[in-house]
Amino acid sequence: MPDDLVIAGRTFKSRLIVGTGKYRSFQEMARAHAASGADMVTVAIRRVNLTDRSKESLLDYIDREKIFILPNTAACYTADEAIRTARLAREVGLLNWVKLEVIGDQQTLFPDTEQLIEATRVLVKEGFVVLPYTNDDLIAARKLIDAGAAAVMPLAAPIGSGLGVQNPANLRILRERITEVPMIVDAGVGTASDAAVAMELGADGVLMNTAIAEAQDAVLMAEAMRDAVIAGHKSYLAGRMPKRLYASASSPMSGVVR
């Protein structure tokens, strides 16, 4: 049976979600999207021209027949800002899905958990499918789920840092304790091995932007990330061997001719 990512009843073939910022050109972005195999991309609503169709927009370079657009509330620092931004996206014709970001600190871009939970609660009541970017914190994740979040999206490291998974123990805890909705690792991935590690820890998907957009060859990195997410997920499903302090011979001694 196909092993698809399902969020709020919608099926996605790829477990890799990619962004639309920081590319050298819209053309490069489109090529990277195709190479990644992703069928969902995030778009920062506050940074995109949504109303003047006479001007070029990154939306013109996204094939909406193949790719689902996930609006996000990047650069919002209060629940009210994020709520208004999500409503704007819906008003201009994007769907009622939102990657919810409510930032609490300008330097680290860590989320403001209190404001995030409040915005989630309001938007869910208004019919939005909310995917909140959050800390790798079990308690915050549980409160977001209680508020109606369709997924939880814990960071691996600060946004755009490329540091990789900094706290694997917390992601393992989240994987064991969060079963109602998908857990998608969001932010901090820098290279393919980081994506594979996140998936091997049990993430249902990985969301990234800078790791691809700022690579020297964005299209080739997109391919690498596609393959890493697939490999990491298969590795998690397969179940790794136990770690041992001492050697264990590949060829057992029992039955050896002496």
Short mmCIF file of C-alpha atoms in Angstrom, two decimals:
data_model
loop_
_atom_site.label_atom_id
_atom_site.label_comp_id
_atom_site.label_asym_id
_atom_site.label_seq_id
_atom_site.Cartn_x
_atom_site.Cartn_y
_atom_site.Cartn_z
CA MET A 1 0.00 0.00 0.00
CA PRO A 2 1.24 3.54 -0.69
CA ASP A 3 2.72 5.25 2.35
CA ASP A 4 1.39 8.78 2.01
CA LEU A 5 1.34 11.76 4.34
CA VAL A 6 -2.22 12.56 5.39
CA ILE A 7 -3.08 15.89 7.03
CA ALA A 8 -6.67 16.77 7.91
CA GLY A 9 -7.89 14.11 5.50
CA ARG A 10 -5.84 15.40 2.56
CA THR A 11 -3.24 13.03 1.06
CA PHE A 12 0.22 14.10 -0.06
CA LYS A 13 2.53 11.76 -1.97
CA SER A 14 5.69 13.45 -0.69
CA ARG A 15 6.72 13.85 2.93
CA LEU A 16 8.95 16.78 1.97
CA ILE A 17 7.46 20.28 2.16
CA VAL A 18 9.49 23.13 0.70
CA GLY A 19 9.43 26.91 0.78
CA THR A 20 9.55 29.72 -1.74
CA GLY A 21 11.95 32.28 -0.25
CA LYS A 22 15.63 33.16 -0.77
CA TYR A 23 15.99 31.66 -4.26
CA ARG A 24 18.17 33.50 -6.78
CA SER A 25 15.27 33.65 -9.22
CA PHE A 26 11.70 32.42 -9.56
CA GLN A 27 12.88 30.12 -12.35
CA GLU A 28 15.40 28.45 -10.05
CA MET A 29 12.68 28.07 -7.42
CA ALA A 30 10.41 26.32 -9.89
CA ARG A 31 13.18 23.93 -10.95
CA ALA A 32 14.00 23.13 -7.32
CA HIS A 33 10.35 22.47 -6.54
CA ALA A 34 10.15 20.00 -9.41
CA ALA A 35 13.37 18.27 -8.37
CA SER A 36 12.23 17.96 -4.75
CA GLY A 37 9.15 15.94 -5.64
CA ALA A 38 7.21 17.99 -3.09
CA ASP A 39 3.51 18.45 -3.66
CA MET A 40 3.10 21.14 -0.99
CA VAL A 41 4.99 24.44 -0.75
CA THR A 42 4.75 27.27 1.75
CA VAL A 43 4.25 30.90 0.76
CA ALA A 44 4.80 33.83 3.13
CA ILE A 45 1.64 35.87 2.64
CA ARG A 46 3.05 39.14 3.95
CA ARG A 47 5.92 38.99 1.47
CA VAL A 48 3.96 38.22 -1.70
CA ASN A 49 2.02 40.46 -4.06
CA LEU A 50 -1.49 39.06 -3.87
CA THR A 51 -3.58 41.83 -5.39
CA ASP A 52 -1.79 43.47 -8.35
CA ARG A 53 -1.83 40.76 -11.01
CA SER A 54 -0.05 43.06 -13.47
CA LYS A 55 3.20 42.53 -11.56
CA GLU A 56 5.29 39.36 -11.48
CA SER A 57 4.70 37.13 -8.46
CA LEU A 58 6.25 33.90 -7.24
CA LEU A 59 2.74 32.46 -7.38
CA ASP A 60 3.05 32.60 -11.18
CA TYR A 61 5.86 30.03 -10.94
CA ILE A 62 3.97 27.44 -8.89
CA ASP A 63 2.04 24.79 -10.83
CA ARG A 64 -1.19 24.70 -8.85
CA GLU A 65 -2.31 21.61 -10.73
CA LYS A 66 0.52 19.66 -9.10
CA ILE A 67 1.47 21.65 -6.00
CA PHE A 68 -0.66 22.59 -3.00
CA ILE A 69 0.03 26.10 -1.69
CA LEU A 70 0.28 26.38 2.09
CA PRO A 71 0.10 30.06 3.11
CA ASN A 72 2.19 30.97 6.13
CA THR A 73 2.13 33.85 8.56
CA ALA A 74 5.86 34.54 8.57
CA ALA A 75 6.93 37.84 10.19
CA CYS A 76 3.90 37.97 12.48
CA TYR A 77 4.69 38.76 16.11
CA THR A 78 1.23 38.68 17.69
CA ALA A 79 -1.78 36.42 17.48
CA ASP A 80 -3.83 39.28 16.01
CA GLU A 81 -1.29 39.84 13.21
CA ALA A 82 -1.23 36.15 12.36
CA ILE A 83 -5.02 35.87 12.39
CA ARG A 84 -5.40 38.88 10.06
CA THR A 85 -2.78 37.48 7.70
CA ALA A 86 -4.49 34.09 7.51
CA ARG A 87 -7.82 35.77 6.80
CA LEU A 88 -6.20 37.83 4.02
CA ALA A 89 -4.87 34.70 2.35
CA ARG A 90 -8.32 33.17 2.34
CA GLU A 91 -9.94 36.36 1.06
CA VAL A 92 -7.67 36.51 -2.01
CA GLY A 93 -8.50 32.98 -3.04
CA LEU A 94 -6.00 30.73 -1.28
CA LEU A 95 -7.43 27.84 0.66
CA ASN A 96 -8.23 27.85 4.35
CA TRP A 97 -5.00 26.09 5.28
CA VAL A 98 -2.30 27.99 7.12
CA LYS A 99 1.18 27.32 8.40
CA LEU A 100 0.88 29.39 11.55
CA GLU A 101 3.91 31.31 12.76
CA VAL A 102 3.81 33.71 15.69
CA ILE A 103 7.35 34.81 16.44
CA GLY A 104 8.39 35.80 19.93
CA ASP A 105 12.00 36.88 19.44
CA GLN A 106 13.49 38.68 16.45
CA GLN A 107 17.02 37.28 16.77
CA THR A 108 16.22 33.59 17.31
CA LEU A 109 12.81 33.57 15.59
CA PHE A 110 11.58 31.25 18.32
CA PRO A 111 7.79 31.07 18.52
CA ASP A 112 5.68 32.82 21.13
CA THR A 113 3.86 29.75 22.43
CA GLU A 114 1.11 31.62 24.28
CA GLN A 115 0.22 33.74 21.24
CA LEU A 116 0.52 30.71 18.96
CA ILE A 117 -2.00 28.70 20.95
CA GLU A 118 -4.43 31.63 21.03
CA ALA A 119 -4.16 32.17 17.26
CA THR A 120 -4.65 28.44 16.65
CA ARG A 121 -7.80 28.42 18.77
CA VAL A 122 -9.31 31.39 16.92
CA LEU A 123 -8.45 30.21 13.41
CA VAL A 124 -9.70 26.67 13.99
CA LYS A 125 -13.04 28.11 15.12
CA GLU A 126 -13.13 30.06 11.85
CA GLY A 127 -12.69 26.88 9.81
CA PHE A 128 -8.96 27.00 9.11
CA VAL A 129 -6.74 23.93 8.93
CA VAL A 130 -3.89 25.08 11.17
CA LEU A 131 -0.32 23.74 11.07
CA PRO A 132 1.59 25.62 13.79
CA TYR A 133 5.37 26.10 13.88
CA THR A 134 6.35 25.49 17.49
CA ASN A 135 9.16 24.62 19.88
CA ASP A 136 10.17 20.98 20.40
CA ASP A 137 8.08 21.04 23.57
CA LEU A 138 5.61 18.26 24.38
CA ILE A 139 3.42 20.46 26.59
CA ALA A 140 3.10 23.16 23.93
CA ALA A 141 2.32 20.51 21.33
CA ARG A 142 -0.42 19.01 23.47
CA LYS A 143 -2.00 22.44 24.01
CA LEU A 144 -1.90 23.13 20.27
CA ILE A 145 -3.62 19.83 19.56
CA ASP A 146 -6.24 20.64 22.20
CA ALA A 147 -6.76 23.97 20.41
CA GLY A 148 -7.48 22.07 17.18
CA ALA A 149 -4.15 22.00 15.31
CA ALA A 150 -4.15 19.59 12.34
CA ALA A 151 -0.42 18.91 12.82
CA VAL A 152 2.41 20.03 15.05
CA MET A 153 5.59 21.38 13.49
CA PRO A 154 8.46 21.46 16.00
CA LEU A 155 11.74 23.10 15.08
CA ALA A 156 14.95 21.12 14.72
CA ALA A 157 17.03 24.27 15.21
CA PRO A 158 16.50 28.01 14.69
CA ILE A 159 14.96 29.01 11.35
CA GLY A 160 17.57 29.31 8.61
CA SER A 161 20.43 28.18 10.85
CA GLY A 162 21.22 24.91 9.07
CA LEU A 163 22.34 23.40 12.37
CA GLY A 164 20.38 20.19 11.98
CA VAL A 165 18.52 18.38 14.76
CA GLN A 166 19.77 19.88 18.02
CA ASN A 167 17.58 17.97 20.45
CA PRO A 168 16.83 14.47 19.18
CA ALA A 169 15.55 13.38 22.59
CA ASN A 170 12.71 15.89 22.47
CA LEU A 171 11.71 14.82 18.97
CA ARG A 172 11.70 11.19 20.07
CA ILE A 173 9.46 12.09 23.00
CA LEU A 174 7.13 14.01 20.71
CA ARG A 175 7.02 11.04 18.32
CA GLU A 176 6.06 8.65 21.12
CA ARG A 177 3.48 10.95 22.73
CA ILE A 178 1.90 12.65 19.71
CA THR A 179 -0.20 10.16 17.78
CA GLU A 180 -3.39 12.09 16.97
CA VAL A 181 -1.89 14.33 14.29
CA PRO A 182 1.23 14.33 12.09
CA MET A 183 4.52 15.66 13.48
CA ILE A 184 6.45 17.59 10.85
CA VAL A 185 9.94 18.84 11.64
CA ASP A 186 10.15 22.48 10.60
CA ALA A 187 13.26 24.71 10.57
CA GLY A 188 16.97 24.11 11.05
CA VAL A 189 17.69 21.42 8.45
CA GLY A 190 20.93 22.20 6.61
CA THR A 191 21.76 19.19 4.48
CA ALA A 192 20.42 15.82 3.41
CA SER A 193 21.73 13.93 6.44
CA ASP A 194 19.79 16.31 8.72
CA ALA A 195 16.58 15.48 6.89
CA ALA A 196 17.30 11.76 7.14
CA VAL A 197 17.96 12.04 10.90
CA ALA A 198 14.67 13.88 11.43
CA MET A 199 12.78 11.17 9.58
CA GLU A 200 14.66 8.38 11.37
CA LEU A 201 13.48 9.91 14.66
CA GLY A 202 9.93 9.29 13.47
CA ALA A 203 8.86 12.59 11.93
CA ASP A 204 5.97 12.28 9.51
CA GLY A 205 7.53 14.90 7.27
CA VAL A 206 10.13 17.65 7.01
CA LEU A 207 9.62 21.26 5.98
CA MET A 208 12.58 23.27 4.74
CA ASN A 209 13.48 26.29 2.68
CA THR A 210 16.94 27.78 3.27
CA ALA A 211 18.77 24.45 3.03
CA ILE A 212 17.69 24.18 -0.60
CA ALA A 213 17.49 27.83 -1.62
CA GLU A 214 20.96 28.75 -0.31
CA ALA A 215 22.75 25.63 -1.54
CA GLN A 216 25.31 26.27 -4.25
CA ASP A 217 23.21 24.06 -6.52
CA ALA A 218 19.65 24.41 -5.30
CA VAL A 219 18.19 21.92 -7.77
CA LEU A 220 20.70 19.20 -6.89
CA MET A 221 20.14 19.82 -3.17
CA ALA A 222 16.39 19.53 -3.72
CA GLU A 223 16.97 16.09 -5.23
CA ALA A 224 19.17 15.13 -2.29
CA MET A 225 16.53 16.23 0.20
CA ARG A 226 13.88 14.25 -1.66
CA ASP A 227 15.96 11.09 -1.43
CA ALA A 228 16.99 11.71 2.20
CA VAL A 229 13.39 12.07 3.39
CA ILE A 230 12.42 8.85 1.63
CA ALA A 231 15.44 6.97 3.02
CA GLY A 232 14.98 8.27 6.55
CA HIS A 233 11.32 7.30 6.60
CA LYS A 234 12.06 3.81 5.31
CA SER A 235 14.79 3.45 7.93
CA TYR A 236 12.36 4.42 10.71
CA LEU A 237 9.75 1.95 9.48
CA ALA A 238 12.35 -0.81 9.15
CA GLY A 239 13.49 -0.46 12.77
CA ARG A 240 17.20 -0.03 13.32
CA MET A 241 19.42 -2.62 14.99
CA PRO A 242 20.15 -2.10 18.70
CA LYS A 243 23.30 -0.20 19.62
CA ARG A 244 25.89 -2.29 21.46
CA LEU A 245 28.97 -1.38 23.44
CA TYR A 246 30.99 -4.34 22.15
CA ALA A 247 31.43 -6.03 18.81
CA SER A 248 29.00 -8.63 17.55
CA ALA A 249 30.34 -10.87 14.79
CA SER A 250 28.51 -10.66 11.49
CA SER A 251 29.03 -14.40 11.08
CA PRO A 252 27.86 -16.27 14.24
CA MET A 253 30.20 -18.93 15.62
CA SER A 254 27.51 -21.55 16.08
CA GLY A 255 27.68 -24.28 13.47
CA VAL A 256 31.20 -23.33 12.37
CA VAL A 257 33.27 -26.24 11.03
CA ARG A 258 36.22 -26.87 13.36
#
